[in-house]
mmCIF file of C-alpha atoms in Angstrom:
data_model
loop_
_atom_site.group_PDB
_atom_site.id
_atom_site.type_symbol
_atom_site.label_atom_id
_atom_site.label_comp_id
_atom_site.label_asym_id
_atom_site.label_seq_id
_atom_site.Cartn_x
_atom_site.Cartn_y
_atom_site.Cartn_z
ATOM 1 C CA MET A 1 -37.128 52.607 5.261
ATOM 2 C CA ARG A 2 -37.260 50.538 8.460
ATOM 3 C CA VAL A 3 -40.356 49.361 10.364
ATOM 4 C CA GLN A 4 -42.202 51.878 12.567
ATOM 5 C CA GLY A 5 -41.705 51.102 16.294
ATOM 6 C CA GLU A 6 -38.649 48.893 15.704
ATOM 7 C CA LEU A 7 -35.745 49.215 18.156
ATOM 8 C CA THR A 8 -32.655 50.863 16.668
ATOM 9 C CA LEU A 9 -29.084 51.529 17.774
ATOM 10 C CA PRO A 10 -26.933 54.631 17.165
ATOM 11 C CA GLY A 11 -25.526 54.793 13.637
ATOM 12 C CA GLU A 12 -28.094 52.474 12.062
ATOM 13 C CA GLU A 13 -29.620 53.604 8.765
ATOM 14 C CA LEU A 14 -33.277 54.676 8.979
ATOM 15 C CA ALA A 15 -34.049 56.353 5.633
ATOM 16 C CA VAL A 16 -32.574 58.489 2.882
ATOM 17 C CA ILE A 17 -32.746 62.267 2.699
ATOM 18 C CA GLU A 18 -35.016 62.086 -0.381
ATOM 19 C CA GLU A 19 -37.729 60.388 1.739
ATOM 20 C CA PHE A 20 -37.422 62.104 5.146
ATOM 21 C CA MET A 21 -35.690 64.927 6.990
ATOM 22 C CA PRO A 22 -33.762 64.172 10.198
ATOM 23 C CA GLY A 23 -35.890 64.633 13.326
ATOM 24 C CA ASP A 24 -35.456 64.023 17.055
ATOM 25 C CA GLY A 25 -32.779 61.471 17.899
ATOM 26 C CA THR A 26 -31.424 61.310 14.320
ATOM 27 C CA TYR A 27 -28.795 62.912 12.104
ATOM 28 C CA GLU A 28 -27.979 63.066 8.397
ATOM 29 C CA PHE A 29 -24.668 61.801 6.983
ATOM 30 C CA ASN A 30 -23.948 61.592 3.238
ATOM 31 C CA GLY A 31 -27.640 61.661 2.345
ATOM 32 C CA THR A 32 -28.642 58.969 4.840
ATOM 33 C CA ILE A 33 -30.711 59.512 8.003
ATOM 34 C CA ARG A 34 -29.142 57.588 10.908
ATOM 35 C CA ALA A 35 -30.124 56.979 14.534
ATOM 36 C CA ALA A 36 -28.267 59.117 17.090
ATOM 37 C CA VAL A 37 -29.634 57.320 20.182
ATOM 38 C CA ILE A 38 -30.967 53.927 21.246
ATOM 39 C CA GLY A 39 -34.734 53.900 20.906
ATOM 40 C CA LYS A 40 -37.788 53.161 18.807
ATOM 41 C CA ILE A 41 -38.193 54.401 15.251
ATOM 42 C CA PHE A 42 -41.017 56.852 14.619
ATOM 43 C CA TYR A 43 -41.729 58.153 11.114
ATOM 44 C CA ASP A 44 -43.712 61.403 11.092
ATOM 45 C CA MET A 45 -45.517 61.055 7.763
ATOM 46 C CA LEU A 46 -47.209 64.448 8.012
ATOM 47 C CA ASN A 47 -43.959 66.429 8.420
ATOM 48 C CA ARG A 48 -41.826 63.829 6.607
ATOM 49 C CA LYS A 49 -39.372 63.452 9.509
ATOM 50 C CA SER A 50 -37.571 60.371 10.730
ATOM 51 C CA ASN A 51 -37.332 60.268 14.541
ATOM 52 C CA VAL A 52 -35.950 57.976 17.221
ATOM 53 C CA LEU A 53 -37.779 58.078 20.552
ATOM 54 C CA GLY A 54 -34.975 57.412 23.015
ATOM 55 C CA ILE A 55 -35.442 54.923 25.828
ATOM 56 C CA LYS A 56 -34.223 57.440 28.428
ATOM 57 C CA LYS A 57 -36.739 60.000 27.199
ATOM 58 C CA ASN A 58 -39.566 57.506 27.818
ATOM 59 C CA LEU A 59 -38.123 56.746 31.263
ATOM 60 C CA PHE A 60 -38.089 60.459 32.155
ATOM 61 C CA GLN A 61 -41.698 60.837 30.989
ATOM 62 C CA ASN A 62 -42.759 57.851 33.114
ATOM 63 C CA LEU A 63 -40.863 59.196 36.142
ATOM 64 C CA LYS A 64 -42.456 62.628 35.842
ATOM 65 C CA LYS A 65 -45.945 61.073 35.807
ATOM 66 C CA ALA A 66 -45.181 58.581 38.608
ATOM 67 C CA LYS A 67 -46.840 58.878 42.008
ATOM 68 C CA TYR A 68 -44.200 56.571 43.490
ATOM 69 C CA VAL A 69 -41.293 54.242 42.730
ATOM 70 C CA ILE A 70 -40.293 50.911 44.280
ATOM 71 C CA GLY A 71 -36.669 50.273 45.215
ATOM 72 C CA ILE A 72 -34.333 48.145 47.280
ATOM 73 C CA VAL A 73 -31.910 49.583 49.826
ATOM 74 C CA ASN A 74 -28.356 48.621 48.822
ATOM 75 C CA VAL A 75 -26.219 50.640 51.251
ATOM 76 C CA THR A 76 -26.866 52.714 54.375
ATOM 77 C CA LYS A 77 -24.410 55.310 55.630
ATOM 78 C CA GLU A 78 -24.740 57.809 58.492
ATOM 79 C CA ASP A 79 -27.209 60.126 56.786
ATOM 80 C CA VAL A 80 -27.967 58.618 53.371
ATOM 81 C CA ALA A 81 -29.130 55.340 51.842
ATOM 82 C CA LEU A 82 -28.322 54.226 48.307
ATOM 83 C CA ILE A 83 -31.290 52.710 46.507
ATOM 84 C CA SER A 84 -31.790 50.750 43.274
ATOM 85 C CA VAL A 85 -35.167 51.710 41.812
ATOM 86 C CA LEU A 86 -36.675 48.532 40.349
ATOM 87 C CA GLY A 87 -40.118 49.810 39.393
ATOM 88 C CA ILE A 88 -42.115 52.880 38.510
ATOM 89 C CA GLU A 89 -45.502 52.389 40.153
ATOM 90 C CA GLU A 90 -46.633 48.888 39.073
ATOM 91 C CA LYS A 91 -44.179 48.510 36.135
ATOM 92 C CA SER A 92 -40.747 46.989 36.604
ATOM 93 C CA ILE A 93 -37.810 48.638 34.843
ATOM 94 C CA GLN A 94 -34.506 47.322 33.524
ATOM 95 C CA PRO A 95 -31.800 48.295 34.231
ATOM 96 C CA PRO A 96 -32.471 49.704 37.719
ATOM 97 C CA ILE A 97 -32.093 53.453 38.334
ATOM 98 C CA SER A 98 -29.608 54.664 40.942
ATOM 99 C CA ALA A 99 -31.245 56.729 43.668
ATOM 100 C CA TYR A 100 -30.569 57.992 47.169
ATOM 101 C CA LEU A 101 -32.599 58.786 50.255
ATOM 102 C CA HIS A 102 -31.274 61.436 52.658
ATOM 103 C CA ILE A 103 -32.116 61.139 56.357
ATOM 104 C CA SER A 104 -33.950 64.493 56.200
ATOM 105 C CA GLN A 105 -36.409 62.988 53.666
ATOM 106 C CA ILE A 106 -37.539 60.099 55.899
ATOM 107 C CA SER A 107 -39.555 61.706 58.676
ATOM 108 C CA ASN A 108 -40.509 65.038 60.198
ATOM 109 C CA LYS A 109 -39.210 63.669 63.511
ATOM 110 C CA LYS A 110 -35.493 63.737 64.311
ATOM 111 C CA LEU A 111 -33.767 60.428 63.638
ATOM 112 C CA ASN A 112 -30.510 59.474 65.372
ATOM 113 C CA SER A 113 -29.489 57.149 62.561
ATOM 114 C CA ILE A 114 -30.846 56.189 59.167
ATOM 115 C CA ILE A 115 -31.103 52.547 60.335
ATOM 116 C CA ASP A 116 -33.870 53.642 62.727
ATOM 117 C CA ALA A 117 -36.056 53.937 59.610
ATOM 118 C CA ILE A 118 -34.620 51.715 56.854
ATOM 119 C CA ARG A 119 -32.003 48.981 56.525
ATOM 120 C CA VAL A 120 -30.073 47.216 53.778
ATOM 121 C CA GLY A 121 -32.312 44.776 51.907
ATOM 122 C CA ASP A 122 -35.567 46.611 52.689
ATOM 123 C CA ILE A 123 -37.968 47.196 49.805
ATOM 124 C CA ILE A 124 -39.272 50.767 49.918
ATOM 125 C CA LYS A 125 -42.021 52.777 48.278
ATOM 126 C CA ALA A 126 -40.767 56.336 47.674
ATOM 127 C CA LYS A 127 -41.496 59.480 45.676
ATOM 128 C CA PRO A 128 -38.914 61.166 43.419
ATOM 129 C CA LEU A 129 -38.048 64.733 44.486
ATOM 130 C CA SER A 130 -36.545 65.685 41.120
ATOM 131 C CA TYR A 131 -35.497 63.970 37.916
ATOM 132 C CA SER A 132 -31.714 64.306 38.006
ATOM 133 C CA PHE A 133 -29.480 61.269 38.461
ATOM 134 C CA PRO A 134 -28.896 59.760 40.918
ATOM 135 C CA LEU A 135 -32.587 60.173 41.683
ATOM 136 C CA PRO A 136 -33.324 61.906 45.027
ATOM 137 C CA LEU A 137 -36.192 60.235 46.920
ATOM 138 C CA THR A 138 -38.490 60.994 49.848
ATOM 139 C CA VAL A 139 -40.595 58.735 52.092
ATOM 140 C CA LYS A 140 -42.038 61.510 54.291
ATOM 141 C CA LEU A 141 -45.637 61.016 53.131
ATOM 142 C CA LYS A 142 -47.856 58.679 55.142
ATOM 143 C CA ASP A 143 -48.179 55.876 52.576
ATOM 144 C CA LEU A 144 -44.442 55.851 51.703
ATOM 145 C CA GLY A 145 -41.696 53.874 53.426
ATOM 146 C CA VAL A 146 -40.644 50.257 53.943
ATOM 147 C CA ILE A 147 -43.080 47.798 52.376
ATOM 148 C CA TYR A 148 -41.057 44.602 52.848
ATOM 149 C CA ALA A 149 -38.317 43.824 55.353
ATOM 150 C CA LYS A 150 -36.459 40.856 56.790
ATOM 151 C CA CYS A 151 -35.242 40.296 60.343
ATOM 152 C CA SER A 152 -31.648 41.407 60.891
ATOM 153 C CA ARG A 153 -31.113 38.466 63.292
ATOM 154 C CA CYS A 154 -32.630 35.400 61.576
ATOM 155 C CA GLY A 155 -33.623 36.597 58.077
ATOM 156 C CA ALA A 156 -37.346 35.812 58.382
ATOM 157 C CA VAL A 157 -39.977 38.216 57.006
ATOM 158 C CA LEU A 158 -40.947 40.970 59.445
ATOM 159 C CA PHE A 159 -44.610 41.762 60.080
ATOM 160 C CA LYS A 160 -46.200 45.029 61.114
ATOM 161 C CA GLN A 161 -46.717 45.209 64.882
ATOM 162 C CA ASP A 162 -47.739 48.875 65.181
ATOM 163 C CA GLU A 163 -47.206 52.158 63.309
ATOM 164 C CA ASN A 164 -43.404 52.196 63.813
ATOM 165 C CA ASN A 165 -42.360 48.647 64.641
ATOM 166 C CA LEU A 166 -42.003 45.342 62.855
ATOM 167 C CA LYS A 167 -41.834 41.974 64.574
ATOM 168 C CA CYS A 168 -40.197 38.702 63.623
ATOM 169 C CA TYR A 169 -42.453 35.836 64.656
ATOM 170 C CA ARG A 170 -39.611 33.339 64.283
ATOM 171 C CA CYS A 171 -37.161 34.839 66.811
ATOM 172 C CA GLY A 172 -39.275 37.566 68.483
ATOM 173 C CA ASN A 173 -36.984 40.412 67.372
ATOM 174 C CA ILE A 174 -38.650 43.843 67.141
ATOM 175 C CA GLU A 175 -37.212 46.410 64.722
ATOM 176 C CA GLN A 176 -38.129 50.019 64.051
ATOM 177 C CA ARG A 177 -38.850 51.214 60.488
ATOM 178 C CA LYS A 178 -40.591 54.036 58.602
ATOM 179 C CA ILE A 179 -43.450 51.816 57.419
ATOM 180 C CA GLY A 180 -45.233 52.330 54.089
ATOM 181 C CA SER A 181 -48.810 51.424 53.236
ATOM 182 C CA TYR A 182 -48.237 47.932 51.845
ATOM 183 C CA MET A 183 -46.387 46.335 54.770
ATOM 184 C CA VAL A 184 -47.215 42.641 55.265
ATOM 185 C CA ARG A 185 -49.393 41.790 58.304
ATOM 186 C CA ARG A 186 -49.043 38.698 60.496
ATOM 187 C CA SER A 187 -51.904 36.948 58.655
ATOM 188 C CA GLY A 188 -49.861 37.196 55.437
ATOM 189 C CA ASN A 189 -52.223 39.754 53.922
ATOM 190 C CA GLN A 190 -51.003 43.115 52.800
ATOM 191 C CA ASN A 191 -51.869 46.108 54.957
ATOM 192 C CA TYR A 192 -53.535 48.766 52.783
#
């Protein structure tokens, strides 16, 4: 019998059939209980079952409870942006989750182009719409949107000028974004 909570890989031996029955994430082969998925070992002593709590299962549970996710914009196309989700609320995740943001999920106002609201390299705060992969996101709510951006001309950090615009104090460039609640102000403090 292995240690409770230990990480296991598929095919690794967990117990023998005389001690436990196969449970979630396990299977029996020639009298031996083996892991079927990558995850943490959990022995149910009451029901005498050997289980493996898969990493993806925990990720799904965290996503379903999440109020928001944090991601970086990798690619923008005409009507969609591809996002790498790096965190679920305040917890970072590895590896990142693939996600996308459709232009219709940015604002209730009509946008001519997705780059009127977000650009490559922006860090966004978004809400998952469902839990299929790639993960569909929305930033329509007031506190969701871009929380960190850099100037497309000189690369300096952009600061919030008003509700829709960011300003670069190095080169004076003004850029439009769908701004979230944590955008950095000129003083260097976060805007809550």
